[in-house]
Coordinates of C-alpha atoms and ligand atoms in Angstrom, one line a residue:
M1 CA -0.1 0.2 -0.4
L2 CA 2.8 2.1 1.0
R3 CA 4.4 1.7 -2.5
R4 CA 1.2 2.4 -4.5
R5 CA 0.7 5.6 -2.1
A6 CA 4.5 6.6 -3.4
E7 CA 3.8 6.1 -7.5
R8 CA 0.9 9.2 -6.7
M9 CA 2.2 11.3 -3.9
Y10 CA 3.8 14.1 -5.4
E11 CA 1.2 14.6 -8.3
E12 CA -1.0 16.5 -5.5
E13 CA -1.1 19.8 -5.3
L14 CA -1.7 22.8 -3.1
R15 CA -4.1 25.5 -4.8
L16 CA -2.9 28.4 -3.5
D17 CA -3.8 30.9 -6.1
E18 CA -6.4 32.6 -4.1
P19 CA -5.4 34.7 -0.6
I20 CA -6.3 34.0 2.4
Q21 CA -9.1 36.2 3.9
W22 CA -8.2 36.5 7.4
S23 CA -10.4 37.7 10.4
S24 CA -7.2 39.6 12.1
E25 CA -3.6 39.1 12.1
E26 CA -3.7 37.6 15.0
E27 CA -5.4 34.7 13.5
R28 CA -3.0 34.8 10.5
T29 CA 0.1 35.1 13.4
A30 CA -1.6 31.5 14.8
A31 CA -2.1 29.7 11.9
I32 CA 1.2 30.2 11.1
A33 CA 2.2 29.0 14.8
F34 CA -0.1 26.3 13.8
F35 CA 1.5 25.1 10.7
N36 CA 5.3 25.5 12.0
A37 CA 4.1 22.7 15.0
A38 CA 3.2 20.6 12.2
Y39 CA 6.4 21.0 10.3
R40 CA 8.8 20.2 13.1
A41 CA 6.4 17.5 13.7
E42 CA 6.8 16.3 10.1
E43 CA 10.9 16.8 10.0
S44 CA 11.4 14.7 13.2
G45 CA 8.8 12.0 11.9
L46 CA 11.0 12.0 8.9
T47 CA 14.4 12.1 10.5
Q48 CA 13.4 9.4 12.9
A49 CA 11.7 7.0 10.1
H50 CA 14.8 7.0 7.6
A51 CA 16.9 6.4 10.7
L52 CA 14.6 3.4 12.0
A53 CA 14.8 2.0 8.6
D54 CA 18.7 2.1 8.3
E55 CA 18.7 -0.2 11.8
V56 CA 15.8 -2.9 10.6
A57 CA 17.5 -2.7 7.1
G58 CA 19.8 -6.2 8.8
W59 CA 16.8 -8.2 9.9
D60 CA 13.7 -7.1 7.9
P61 CA 14.4 -5.1 4.2
D62 CA 10.9 -5.3 4.1
L63 CA 10.3 -3.2 7.3
A64 CA 12.8 -1.2 6.5
E65 CA 11.1 -0.3 2.9
C66 CA 8.2 0.1 4.4
L67 CA 9.9 2.9 6.9
R68 CA 11.4 4.2 4.5
L69 CA 8.0 4.7 2.6
Y70 CA 6.6 6.2 5.5
G71 CA 9.4 8.5 6.1
D72 CA 9.0 10.2 2.3
E73 CA 5.5 10.8 3.3
E74 CA 6.3 12.5 6.0
G75 CA 9.1 14.3 3.9
W76 CA 6.2 15.2 1.4
H77 CA 4.4 17.2 3.9
R78 CA 7.8 18.9 5.2
K79 CA 7.7 20.4 1.6
L80 CA 4.3 20.8 1.3
L81 CA 3.5 23.1 4.7
T82 CA 7.5 24.5 3.5
K83 CA 5.1 25.9 0.6
F84 CA 1.7 27.1 2.3
I85 CA 3.5 28.3 5.8
E86 CA 5.3 31.0 2.9
H87 CA 1.7 31.5 1.5
L88 CA 0.3 32.0 4.7
G89 CA 3.8 34.7 4.6
G90 CA 5.4 33.3 7.8
D91 CA 8.2 31.3 7.8
I92 CA 10.1 28.4 9.2
R93 CA 10.9 29.7 12.8
P94 CA 13.2 27.9 15.6
M95 CA 10.9 25.8 18.0
G96 CA 9.9 27.3 21.2
R97 CA 11.1 26.1 24.6
I98 CA 8.9 23.3 25.8
T99 CA 8.8 22.1 21.7
G100 CA 12.5 22.0 21.5
T101 CA 12.3 20.0 24.6
F102 CA 10.4 17.5 24.0
Y103 CA 11.7 16.8 20.0
K104 CA 15.4 17.2 21.4
I105 CA 14.3 14.0 24.2
Y106 CA 12.6 12.5 21.7
G107 CA 15.5 12.8 19.2
R108 CA 17.8 11.2 21.9
A109 CA 15.8 7.8 22.1
K110 CA 17.8 5.2 20.5
K111 CA 15.6 1.3 20.7
V112 CA 13.3 0.8 17.9
E113 CA 10.5 0.0 19.9
T114 CA 10.7 3.3 22.6
I115 CA 10.7 5.2 19.0
V116 CA 7.6 3.4 17.3
L117 CA 5.9 3.7 20.5
T118 CA 6.1 7.8 20.6
N119 CA 5.7 8.2 17.2
L120 CA 2.3 6.0 17.7
M121 CA 1.1 8.4 19.9
F122 CA 2.4 11.5 18.3
E123 CA 0.5 10.1 15.4
T124 CA -2.4 9.7 17.2
I125 CA -2.5 13.4 18.8
G126 CA -1.8 14.5 15.3
S127 CA -4.7 13.8 13.3
T128 CA -6.7 14.4 16.6
T129 CA -5.4 17.7 16.0
Y130 CA -5.9 18.1 12.3
R131 CA -9.3 16.8 12.5
L132 CA -10.5 18.9 14.6
A133 CA -9.5 21.8 13.0
L134 CA -10.9 20.9 9.8
R135 CA -14.1 21.0 11.3
R136 CA -13.9 25.1 11.5
A137 CA -12.0 25.8 9.0
T138 CA -13.4 27.5 6.0
H139 CA -11.0 28.9 3.9
P140 CA -10.3 26.5 0.4
A141 CA -6.3 26.7 0.5
V142 CA -6.5 25.6 4.6
R143 CA -8.9 22.6 4.2
Q144 CA -7.0 21.6 1.7
M145 CA -3.7 21.4 3.3
L146 CA -5.7 19.9 6.8
T147 CA -7.4 17.6 4.8
I148 CA -4.3 16.0 3.4
L149 CA -2.4 16.1 6.6
T150 CA -5.8 14.5 8.3
R151 CA -6.1 11.5 5.4
D152 CA -2.7 10.7 5.7
E153 CA -1.8 11.0 9.3
S154 CA -5.1 9.1 10.0
F155 CA -3.6 6.5 7.9
H156 CA -0.1 6.5 9.9
V157 CA -2.2 5.5 12.8
P158 CA -2.7 1.7 12.3
L159 CA 0.8 1.7 10.4
N160 CA 2.6 2.6 13.3
V161 CA 0.9 0.3 15.3
H162 CA 2.0 -2.5 12.7
F163 CA 5.7 -1.0 13.4
L164 CA 5.5 -1.5 16.8
R165 CA 4.1 -5.0 17.1
E166 CA 7.2 -5.9 14.7
A167 CA 9.5 -4.0 17.4
L168 CA 7.9 -5.6 20.3
K169 CA 8.4 -9.0 18.8
R170 CA 11.9 -8.7 19.4
S171 CA 12.1 -6.4 22.5
P172 CA 13.1 -8.3 25.6
P173 CA 11.2 -8.5 28.5
S174 CA 13.0 -6.5 30.4
M175 CA 12.1 -3.6 28.3
R176 CA 8.4 -3.5 29.1
P177 CA 8.3 -1.4 32.5
R178 CA 10.3 0.8 30.7
L179 CA 8.2 0.8 28.0
N180 CA 5.2 1.4 30.4
V181 CA 6.9 4.4 31.8
V182 CA 7.2 5.9 28.5
Y183 CA 3.6 5.3 27.7
H184 CA 2.1 6.8 31.0
L185 CA 4.5 9.9 30.5
L186 CA 3.9 10.8 27.1
F187 CA 0.5 10.5 27.7
V188 CA 0.3 13.1 30.3
A189 CA 3.3 14.9 28.4
L190 CA 0.5 15.4 25.3
L191 CA -2.1 16.5 27.6
A192 CA -0.1 19.2 28.4
S193 CA 0.7 19.7 24.8
A194 CA -2.6 20.9 24.7
A195 CA -2.3 23.6 27.1
A196 CA 0.9 25.1 25.7
S197 CA -0.2 25.1 22.1
R198 CA -3.4 26.8 22.8
R199 CA -1.5 29.8 23.9
R200 CA 0.1 30.0 19.9
A201 CA -2.6 28.2 17.9
E202 CA -6.3 28.9 19.7
R203 CA -7.0 32.2 17.3
F204 CA -6.5 29.9 14.7
D205 CA -7.8 26.2 15.1
R206 CA -10.7 27.7 17.4
I207 CA -10.2 24.5 19.6
P208 CA -10.2 25.4 23.5
W209 CA -8.3 23.5 25.7
K210 CA -10.6 21.4 27.7
E211 CA -12.2 20.1 24.3
L212 CA -8.5 19.4 22.7
S213 CA -7.1 17.6 25.6
A214 CA -10.1 15.5 26.0
A215 CA -9.8 14.4 22.5
Y216 CA -6.1 13.5 23.1
A217 CA -7.6 11.5 26.1
E218 CA -10.0 9.9 24.2
H219 CA -8.2 8.5 21.1
L220 CA -4.6 7.6 23.2
A221 CA -6.9 5.8 25.2
R222 CA -8.7 4.0 22.4
L223 CA -6.2 2.9 20.5
F224 CA -4.6 1.3 23.2
L225 CA -7.7 -0.2 24.6
H226 CA -8.6 -1.9 20.9
E227 CA -5.4 -3.5 20.4
K228 CA -5.2 -5.2 23.6
D229 CA -2.3 -7.3 22.5
L230 CA 0.2 -4.4 22.7
R231 CA -0.3 -3.9 26.5
F232 CA -0.5 -0.3 27.4
T233 CA -3.3 0.4 29.7
P234 CA -4.3 3.7 29.8
P235 CA -4.1 5.5 33.2
A236 CA -7.9 5.0 34.9
A237 CA -8.0 8.0 37.0
L238 CA -6.4 10.6 34.6
L239 CA -9.4 9.3 32.3
R240 CA -11.9 10.0 34.5
L241 CA -10.9 13.7 34.9
F242 CA -12.2 13.5 31.4
G243 CA -15.5 11.8 31.7
L244 CA -14.4 8.9 30.2
D245 CA -14.2 5.3 31.0
R246 CA -12.2 2.3 30.0
E247 CA -15.1 -0.2 29.2
A248 CA -16.8 2.0 27.6
L249 CA -13.9 3.4 25.7
A250 CA -13.0 0.1 24.9
A251 CA -16.3 -1.0 23.8
S252 CA -16.6 2.3 21.2
E253 CA -15.7 2.6 17.4
D254 CA -12.8 4.4 16.4
L255 CA -13.0 7.0 14.3
S256 CA -9.1 8.0 14.1
A257 CA -8.0 5.2 11.9
V258 CA -10.5 6.2 8.9
S259 CA -10.4 8.1 5.7
V260 CA -10.5 11.9 5.5
R261 CA -14.3 11.0 3.7
A262 CA -15.4 9.5 7.2
A263 CA -13.4 12.2 9.2
E264 CA -15.6 14.7 7.2
A265 CA -18.6 12.7 8.0
A266 CA -17.4 12.9 11.6
V267 CA -17.2 16.7 11.4
D268 CA -20.9 17.0 10.2
R269 CA -21.9 14.4 12.6
E270 CA -20.4 15.9 15.6
R271 CA -22.3 19.8 14.1
V272 CA -25.8 17.8 15.2
T273 CA -24.4 16.1 18.5
V274 CA -21.8 18.9 20.5
K275 CA -21.4 16.6 23.6
A276 CA -19.7 18.2 26.6
L277 CA -16.9 16.8 27.5
Ligands
FE2_301 FE1 3.2 14.0 8.4
FE2_302 FE1 2.6 10.9 9.8

């Protein structure tokens, strides 16, 4: 599937002929911050995927090719985002303190299973953010950019589940406690990142902190409750803070691992039933 996606990937172009009408300069600045964060996520995804591909090549050439093609998709996103940010009248900025620390720690991770677990959690919150932002976006160019990202990151979630499953097969039992710590730390850190990103991006994406962090908690929990064999259990007490329950989540359907058409359908559905979280 990755090979087939790669064949036609570069044919898709951003339609940037119309200038974007912003409601305020603050909204434009927030949009630049939003897509800068996306750019950094793509950059880090690309680097880690290609580094993993080199490492994995020795024991599983097919898996290595998957990782390489997956990294290429992130590289393509990075290219699109560079062009898009330019269209917004912005540029690629150096990372902020929190984001910088985040990626520095991630960049230092050496074990395949740790990297892939982190990636899977990043992809999950990435696709969640883009999908929520798509709900409010009106300008065609913004919608197109978000649609591409939503569609592809949604595909990257199940892909990374596959990578993690393969990595865990080769992971010694002694790694398990460490991986559980990483899972729980990241769970909390990613919820906190929702708060940090609100300061810079909320004027653009209009997703309130409560809604974004609750969506992160829900999707990070449901994914791992559904993929039971990975053996990562979301923290029940933390979920309760968001009014979420493990059993109910395990029984409910996952909307994150689907195409953009389903994502757009979910958008309309959300418009009809606005649930307080
Ligand atoms: Fe991406
Ligand atoms: Fe991705």
